[in-house]
Amino acid sequence: MFTPQAATRQGIGITLIGILVAATTAFAVGREFSWPQFHGPNRDNISVETGLLKKWPDESLTLIWTANGLGHGFSSLSIAAGRIYTAGNIEKDTVITALDLNGKVLWRAGNGAAWTKDYPGTRSTPTIDEGRVYHQSPLGNIVCLKAKTGEIVWEANILKKVGSKNSKWALAESLLIDGDHVISCPGGPETCMVALDKNTGSVVWKAPSTDELAGYSSPILAEHQGLRIIITLTAKAIIGVNADSGELLWHIEHESYADENIMAPIFHEGCVFISTLAAGSVKWRINVEDGKASLQELWRTKEMDNHHGGVILLDGNLYGTSTVTNSKLWICLDWQTGRNKSMSKGVGKGSLTYADGLLYTLSIDRVMGLVRPTPTGLELVSSFEIPEGGKGKSWAHPVVCGRRLYIRHGEFLYTYNVR
């Protein structure tokens, strides 16, 4: 079993690349910004930062520091109060690591056994809320830690708590905090979604079962016509649950290849959008009446079938990569109609984030690209290859925060200056 004391014996390397002045300045501005959960404060993967580079040097960006020894995994990272949080497999344990903005490890804490089967490593990104860190392991262990010290406040295994079993490639959602509730979506015969008291871990409500296992999606909170709705994907459907009562509002079948429903849904102007492997993209309108909600399909297309890199909505356009149809191309869909407005190779299939008018795109094969979105498509402005080191594909989503670009690959975290 991993213990905080064992952290001192687990080596981590930090390589400082940038000059001291650059690192110190970046540290100072970094404290002003936060990215406290997967895909940022609003879970829309959009940063509000400005003053960033509009084009990168031909060779690469300035690499400020590299940290290794974080454990193998596909978790992205969260940033709050001048600290960075991520997770990975260290030997036989799932381990959460907290670092300062110079890459120094502040503490490590275990979160149960590691996932060591197909595609071993962590999936979930830690969620930071009111001085606490919340994380769900691939095996369903949920832990609440003190953000300053890593001390355990409470822990519970959600699969055991609700009598469910794991998905084929293990639980992957990043936990959602809604007020005093921690939202987890374990699926199974008892429930599709659970609200836990964030201070104690006790069950507040359980939504009815849909007789499906969990998907790999992270839930979002939508507020529409006076109704607060938590939306996510199970293994075979899109569901909406009343955030206050746990009532199941809708269940619409949406089956993807190998049950790989992964994308976090997008909510905008009373509508919800998803895109998944082989099944393609769908947009629905949410209709609310007498405290109930239902979905009305507006359009669907297979021009984009996003795998696990995510999709971003910007100025009436949806941007992301496709997998089966238009294989490995970057697609721009019209939000209103679903029309495919453009296709481009870019850096290849991958994930993305957005800051200061530009998309930051990371291929699954370690190529980072800066992309200008236009009304008619995507223009690749700059690109470079991140260093070799991490094992496997570069699946962890990139983060731009505090005028830095963070790229996680396996046991490594690379930190670049983007201002």
Coordinates of C-alpha atoms in Angstrom, one line a residue:
M1 CA 0.0 0.0 0.0
F2 CA 1.3 3.4 -0.9
T3 CA 1.7 5.9 2.0
P4 CA 2.6 9.6 2.0
Q5 CA 5.8 8.6 3.9
A6 CA 6.8 6.4 1.0
A7 CA 6.8 9.4 -1.3
T8 CA 10.2 10.4 -0.2
R9 CA 11.6 7.1 -1.5
Q10 CA 10.0 7.4 -4.9
G11 CA 12.4 9.4 -7.0
I12 CA 11.2 12.3 -9.2
G13 CA 13.5 14.2 -11.5
I14 CA 13.2 17.9 -12.3
T15 CA 15.1 19.5 -15.1
L16 CA 15.1 23.3 -15.2
I17 CA 15.6 24.5 -18.8
G18 CA 14.7 28.1 -18.9
I19 CA 16.8 30.9 -17.4
L20 CA 16.0 31.8 -13.8
V21 CA 14.3 35.1 -14.6
A22 CA 11.9 33.4 -17.0
A23 CA 11.0 30.8 -14.5
T24 CA 10.5 33.3 -11.7
T25 CA 8.3 35.5 -13.8
A26 CA 6.3 32.6 -15.0
F27 CA 5.8 31.5 -11.4
A28 CA 4.6 34.9 -10.4
V29 CA 2.0 35.2 -13.1
G30 CA 1.0 31.5 -12.7
R31 CA -0.5 32.1 -9.3
E32 CA -3.1 34.4 -10.8
F33 CA -4.7 31.7 -12.8
S34 CA -6.4 28.4 -12.1
W35 CA -7.5 25.3 -14.0
P36 CA -9.1 23.5 -11.0
Q37 CA -10.6 20.5 -12.9
F38 CA -10.6 18.5 -16.1
H39 CA -11.2 21.0 -19.0
G40 CA -11.0 24.1 -16.7
P41 CA -13.3 26.1 -14.5
N42 CA -16.4 25.7 -16.7
R43 CA -15.5 22.3 -18.1
D44 CA -15.6 23.8 -21.6
N45 CA -11.8 23.6 -22.2
I46 CA -11.6 27.3 -22.8
S47 CA -9.1 29.6 -21.1
V48 CA -9.7 33.3 -20.6
E49 CA -6.0 34.2 -20.7
T50 CA -4.6 36.8 -23.1
G51 CA -1.2 38.0 -24.1
L52 CA 0.0 34.6 -25.4
L53 CA 2.3 34.0 -28.4
K54 CA 0.5 34.0 -31.7
K55 CA 3.3 32.1 -33.4
W56 CA 6.0 29.8 -32.0
P57 CA 9.7 29.8 -32.8
D58 CA 10.7 27.4 -35.6
E59 CA 12.6 25.0 -33.3
S60 CA 10.2 24.8 -30.3
L61 CA 8.8 26.7 -27.4
T62 CA 11.0 27.5 -24.4
L63 CA 10.9 24.5 -22.2
I64 CA 10.9 25.8 -18.6
W65 CA 11.1 22.6 -16.7
T66 CA 10.4 18.8 -17.0
A67 CA 9.2 16.6 -14.2
N68 CA 9.4 12.8 -14.4
G69 CA 8.6 10.0 -12.0
L70 CA 4.9 11.0 -11.9
G71 CA 3.8 7.5 -12.5
H72 CA 2.4 6.1 -15.8
G73 CA -1.1 7.4 -16.8
F74 CA -3.3 9.4 -19.1
S75 CA -4.5 11.9 -16.5
S76 CA -4.3 15.5 -17.4
L77 CA -3.6 18.1 -14.6
S78 CA -5.4 20.6 -12.4
I79 CA -3.9 23.8 -11.2
A80 CA -5.1 25.8 -8.1
A81 CA -3.6 28.1 -5.5
G82 CA -0.1 27.8 -7.2
R83 CA -0.1 24.1 -7.2
I84 CA -0.3 21.4 -9.9
Y85 CA -2.1 18.1 -9.3
T86 CA -2.0 14.9 -11.4
A87 CA -2.1 11.1 -11.0
G88 CA -0.3 8.0 -12.2
N89 CA 0.6 4.4 -11.5
I90 CA 3.6 4.1 -9.2
E91 CA 4.5 0.4 -8.9
K92 CA 1.2 -1.3 -7.8
D93 CA -0.6 1.9 -6.6
T94 CA -2.6 4.7 -8.0
V95 CA -0.8 7.8 -6.7
I96 CA -1.8 11.5 -6.7
T97 CA 1.1 14.0 -6.9
A98 CA 1.1 17.7 -6.0
L99 CA 3.8 19.9 -7.3
D100 CA 4.6 23.6 -7.1
L101 CA 4.8 25.8 -10.2
N102 CA 8.6 25.1 -10.4
G103 CA 8.0 21.3 -10.7
K104 CA 9.0 20.4 -7.1
V105 CA 7.0 17.6 -5.5
L106 CA 5.1 18.8 -2.4
W107 CA 3.4 15.6 -1.5
R108 CA 2.1 12.3 -2.8
A109 CA -0.9 10.3 -1.7
G110 CA -2.2 6.8 -2.6
N111 CA -5.7 6.1 -4.0
G112 CA -5.9 2.4 -4.0
A113 CA -4.5 -0.2 -6.3
A114 CA -3.3 0.6 -9.8
W115 CA -5.1 -0.4 -13.0
T116 CA -2.6 -2.8 -14.7
K117 CA -4.7 -4.5 -17.4
D118 CA -5.3 -3.1 -20.9
Y119 CA -3.8 0.4 -21.3
P120 CA -2.4 0.5 -17.7
G121 CA -2.4 3.8 -15.9
T122 CA -4.7 6.4 -14.5
R123 CA -7.4 8.1 -16.4
S124 CA -9.2 10.6 -14.1
T125 CA -7.8 14.2 -13.6
P126 CA -8.0 15.4 -9.9
T127 CA -10.7 18.0 -9.1
I128 CA -9.8 20.8 -6.7
D129 CA -12.5 22.5 -4.6
E130 CA -12.3 24.6 -1.5
G131 CA -8.9 23.3 -0.4
R132 CA -9.7 19.7 -1.1
V133 CA -8.5 17.3 -3.9
Y134 CA -11.0 14.7 -5.2
H135 CA -9.9 11.8 -7.4
Q136 CA -11.4 8.6 -8.7
S137 CA -9.1 5.7 -9.5
P138 CA -9.7 3.4 -12.5
L139 CA -10.8 0.8 -10.1
G140 CA -13.5 3.1 -8.5
N141 CA -11.7 4.3 -5.4
I142 CA -12.7 7.8 -4.6
V143 CA -10.4 9.8 -2.3
C144 CA -10.8 13.3 -0.7
L145 CA -7.5 14.8 0.3
K146 CA -6.4 18.1 1.9
A147 CA -4.9 20.1 -0.9
K148 CA -2.0 21.5 1.2
T149 CA -0.8 18.2 2.7
G150 CA -2.3 15.2 0.9
E151 CA -3.8 14.0 4.1
I152 CA -6.8 11.8 3.6
V153 CA -10.2 13.2 4.7
W154 CA -12.3 10.3 3.5
E155 CA -12.3 7.5 0.9
A156 CA -14.8 5.1 -0.6
N157 CA -14.9 2.6 -3.5
I158 CA -17.9 3.6 -5.6
L159 CA -18.2 0.3 -7.4
K160 CA -18.4 -1.6 -4.2
K161 CA -20.7 1.0 -2.6
V162 CA -23.3 0.6 -5.4
G163 CA -22.7 -3.1 -6.4
S164 CA -21.4 -2.3 -9.9
K165 CA -18.6 -3.7 -11.9
N166 CA -15.9 -2.0 -13.9
S167 CA -16.0 -1.0 -17.6
K168 CA -13.7 -2.8 -20.1
W169 CA -11.0 -0.2 -19.9
A170 CA -11.7 1.0 -16.4
L171 CA -13.4 4.1 -15.0
A172 CA -12.2 7.3 -16.6
E173 CA -14.4 10.1 -15.5
S174 CA -13.1 13.2 -13.7
L175 CA -15.3 13.9 -10.7
L176 CA -17.7 16.8 -10.8
I177 CA -18.2 19.0 -7.8
D178 CA -21.7 20.5 -7.5
G179 CA -22.1 22.6 -4.4
D180 CA -21.7 20.1 -1.5
H181 CA -21.9 17.1 -3.8
V182 CA -19.4 14.9 -5.5
I183 CA -20.9 13.4 -8.7
S184 CA -19.8 10.0 -9.8
C185 CA -21.3 7.8 -12.6
P186 CA -20.5 4.2 -11.9
G187 CA -23.4 2.5 -13.7
G188 CA -24.6 -0.9 -12.8
P189 CA -27.8 -2.6 -11.5
E190 CA -28.4 0.0 -8.7
T191 CA -27.8 3.4 -10.2
C192 CA -26.4 5.3 -13.2
M193 CA -25.2 8.3 -11.1
V194 CA -24.5 9.0 -7.4
A195 CA -24.2 12.2 -5.4
L196 CA -21.9 11.9 -2.4
D197 CA -21.5 14.5 0.4
K198 CA -18.2 16.1 -0.5
N199 CA -17.2 16.4 3.2
T200 CA -18.0 12.9 4.3
G201 CA -18.4 10.6 1.3
S202 CA -21.9 9.5 2.4
V203 CA -24.5 9.0 -0.3
V204 CA -26.9 11.9 -0.8
W205 CA -28.9 10.6 -3.7
K206 CA -28.7 7.8 -6.3
A207 CA -30.3 8.1 -9.7
P208 CA -32.2 5.1 -11.0
S209 CA -30.2 2.4 -12.8
T210 CA -30.3 2.3 -16.6
D211 CA -28.8 -1.2 -16.6
E212 CA -25.6 -0.1 -18.3
L213 CA -22.0 0.1 -17.2
A214 CA -20.3 3.4 -17.0
G215 CA -19.0 5.2 -20.1
Y216 CA -15.7 7.0 -20.1
S217 CA -17.2 10.5 -20.2
S218 CA -16.9 13.2 -17.6
P219 CA -20.2 14.7 -16.5
I220 CA -21.1 18.4 -16.9
L221 CA -23.7 20.6 -15.1
A222 CA -26.2 22.5 -17.3
E223 CA -28.8 25.0 -16.1
H224 CA -31.8 25.4 -18.4
Q225 CA -35.2 27.0 -17.8
G226 CA -34.8 26.7 -14.0
L227 CA -33.7 23.1 -14.1
R228 CA -30.2 22.0 -13.0
I229 CA -29.2 19.0 -15.0
I230 CA -26.1 16.7 -14.9
I231 CA -25.4 15.3 -18.3
T232 CA -23.1 12.4 -19.2
L233 CA -22.6 9.3 -21.3
T234 CA -23.1 5.8 -20.0
A235 CA -21.6 2.9 -22.0
K236 CA -24.6 2.9 -24.3
A237 CA -26.6 6.2 -23.9
I238 CA -26.7 9.9 -23.1
I239 CA -28.5 10.6 -19.8
G240 CA -29.7 13.7 -17.9
V241 CA -30.2 13.7 -14.1
N242 CA -31.8 16.3 -11.9
A243 CA -28.9 17.7 -10.0
D244 CA -31.0 18.4 -6.9
S245 CA -33.0 15.2 -6.6
G246 CA -31.3 12.5 -8.6
E247 CA -34.4 12.0 -10.8
L248 CA -33.6 10.5 -14.2
L249 CA -34.8 13.0 -16.7
W250 CA -33.9 11.3 -19.9
H251 CA -32.1 8.2 -21.3
I252 CA -31.4 8.2 -25.1
E253 CA -29.6 5.3 -26.6
H254 CA -26.3 6.2 -28.3
E255 CA -24.0 3.2 -28.9
S256 CA -20.4 3.6 -30.0
Y257 CA -17.9 1.0 -31.2
A258 CA -16.9 -1.1 -28.1
D259 CA -19.0 1.1 -25.9
E260 CA -16.4 3.9 -26.2
N261 CA -18.7 6.8 -25.2
I262 CA -15.9 9.1 -24.1
M263 CA -16.4 12.8 -24.9
A264 CA -17.7 15.2 -22.2
P265 CA -20.9 16.6 -23.6
I266 CA -21.2 20.3 -24.7
F267 CA -24.1 22.4 -23.5
H268 CA -24.9 25.7 -25.2
E269 CA -28.0 27.8 -25.6
G270 CA -30.4 25.0 -24.4
C271 CA -28.8 22.3 -26.6
V272 CA -26.4 19.4 -26.0
F273 CA -23.9 17.9 -28.3
I274 CA -21.8 14.7 -28.3
S275 CA -19.5 13.0 -30.7
T276 CA -18.3 9.4 -30.3
L277 CA -16.3 6.7 -32.0
A278 CA -18.1 5.3 -35.1
A279 CA -21.5 6.5 -33.9
G280 CA -20.7 10.1 -35.0
S281 CA -22.1 13.4 -33.8
V282 CA -25.5 14.4 -32.5
K283 CA -27.1 17.7 -31.3
W284 CA -30.3 17.8 -29.3
R285 CA -32.5 20.5 -27.9
I286 CA -33.4 20.2 -24.2
N287 CA -37.2 20.8 -23.7
V288 CA -38.3 21.5 -20.2
E289 CA -41.9 21.4 -19.0
D290 CA -43.3 21.1 -15.4
G291 CA -39.9 20.3 -14.0
K292 CA -39.3 17.5 -16.5
A293 CA -36.8 17.4 -19.4
S294 CA -36.5 15.6 -22.7
L295 CA -34.3 15.7 -25.7
Q296 CA -35.4 16.6 -29.3
E297 CA -32.9 15.6 -32.0
L298 CA -31.9 18.5 -34.2
W299 CA -29.2 16.9 -36.4
R300 CA -26.7 14.0 -36.6
T301 CA -23.7 13.3 -38.8
K302 CA -20.9 10.9 -39.1
E303 CA -18.6 13.5 -40.6
M304 CA -17.0 13.7 -37.1
D305 CA -16.7 10.8 -34.8
N306 CA -14.5 11.9 -32.0
H307 CA -12.6 9.3 -30.0
H308 CA -11.1 10.6 -26.8
G309 CA -9.5 14.0 -27.7
G310 CA -12.6 16.1 -27.0
V311 CA -14.4 18.8 -29.0
I312 CA -14.5 22.6 -28.5
L313 CA -17.3 25.0 -29.5
L314 CA -16.1 28.4 -30.7
D315 CA -18.1 31.1 -32.4
G316 CA -20.7 28.7 -33.8
N317 CA -18.2 26.0 -34.9
L318 CA -17.3 22.7 -33.4
Y319 CA -13.6 21.6 -33.7
G320 CA -12.2 18.1 -33.1
T321 CA -10.7 15.1 -34.8
S322 CA -12.5 12.3 -36.4
T323 CA -11.6 8.6 -36.3
V324 CA -13.4 6.3 -38.6
T325 CA -15.1 8.7 -41.0
N326 CA -12.6 11.2 -42.3
S327 CA -9.9 9.2 -40.4
K328 CA -7.6 11.2 -38.2
L329 CA -8.5 14.6 -39.7
W330 CA -9.4 17.7 -37.9
I331 CA -13.0 18.6 -38.6
C332 CA -15.0 21.9 -38.3
L333 CA -18.8 21.3 -38.0
D334 CA -21.4 24.1 -38.1
W335 CA -23.1 24.2 -34.7
Q336 CA -26.5 25.1 -36.2
T337 CA -26.6 22.6 -39.0
G338 CA -24.0 19.9 -38.5
R339 CA -22.5 20.7 -41.9
N340 CA -18.9 19.8 -42.4
K341 CA -17.3 23.1 -43.1
S342 CA -13.7 21.9 -43.5
M343 CA -11.2 19.1 -43.0
S344 CA -7.5 19.4 -42.4
K345 CA -4.6 17.1 -41.4
G346 CA -3.1 19.4 -38.8
V347 CA -0.9 17.5 -36.3
G348 CA -3.0 14.3 -36.7
K349 CA -5.6 12.7 -34.4
G350 CA -5.4 14.1 -30.9
S351 CA -6.7 16.3 -28.2
L352 CA -7.0 20.1 -27.8
T353 CA -7.5 23.1 -25.6
Y354 CA -8.2 26.8 -26.4
A355 CA -6.6 30.1 -25.2
D356 CA -6.3 33.7 -26.6
G357 CA -7.9 33.0 -29.9
L358 CA -6.0 29.9 -30.8
L359 CA -6.3 26.1 -30.4
Y360 CA -3.5 24.1 -28.9
T361 CA -3.7 20.7 -30.5
L362 CA -1.7 17.6 -29.3
S363 CA -1.5 14.5 -31.5
I364 CA -1.5 11.1 -30.0
D365 CA 2.1 10.8 -31.4
R366 CA 3.7 13.7 -29.4
V367 CA 3.3 16.5 -32.0
M368 CA 2.0 19.8 -30.5
G369 CA 0.4 22.3 -32.8
L370 CA -0.8 25.9 -32.6
V371 CA -3.9 26.4 -34.8
R372 CA -5.9 29.4 -35.8
P373 CA -9.7 28.6 -36.1
T374 CA -11.4 30.4 -38.9
P375 CA -15.1 30.5 -40.1
T376 CA -14.1 28.0 -42.8
G377 CA -11.6 25.8 -41.1
L378 CA -8.3 25.4 -39.2
E379 CA -4.9 26.9 -40.1
L380 CA -1.8 25.2 -38.5
V381 CA 0.4 28.1 -37.5
S382 CA 3.3 26.4 -35.6
S383 CA 4.2 22.9 -34.4
F384 CA 6.9 20.9 -32.7
E385 CA 7.5 17.5 -31.3
I386 CA 7.7 17.0 -27.5
P387 CA 10.7 15.1 -26.2
E388 CA 10.8 11.3 -26.2
G389 CA 10.5 9.8 -22.8
G390 CA 6.9 8.9 -21.9
K391 CA 5.7 5.5 -22.9
G392 CA 2.6 4.9 -25.1
K393 CA 0.5 7.4 -26.9
S394 CA 0.2 11.0 -25.7
W395 CA -3.5 10.9 -24.8
A396 CA -3.5 13.3 -21.8
H397 CA -5.2 16.5 -22.8
P398 CA -2.9 19.6 -22.8
V399 CA -3.5 22.6 -20.4
V400 CA -2.8 26.3 -20.8
C401 CA -2.7 28.1 -17.5
G402 CA -0.6 31.0 -16.1
R403 CA 0.8 31.6 -19.5
R404 CA 2.3 28.2 -19.6
L405 CA 1.6 25.2 -21.7
Y406 CA 1.5 21.9 -19.8
I407 CA 1.9 18.6 -21.6
R408 CA 1.6 15.3 -19.7
H409 CA 3.0 12.2 -21.4
G410 CA 3.4 9.0 -19.3
E411 CA 5.6 9.7 -16.3
F412 CA 6.7 13.1 -17.7
L413 CA 5.2 16.6 -17.4
Y414 CA 6.7 19.2 -19.8
T415 CA 6.1 22.9 -19.0
Y416 CA 6.6 25.5 -21.8
N417 CA 6.5 29.3 -21.8
V418 CA 3.7 30.6 -24.2
R419 CA 3.9 34.3 -23.7

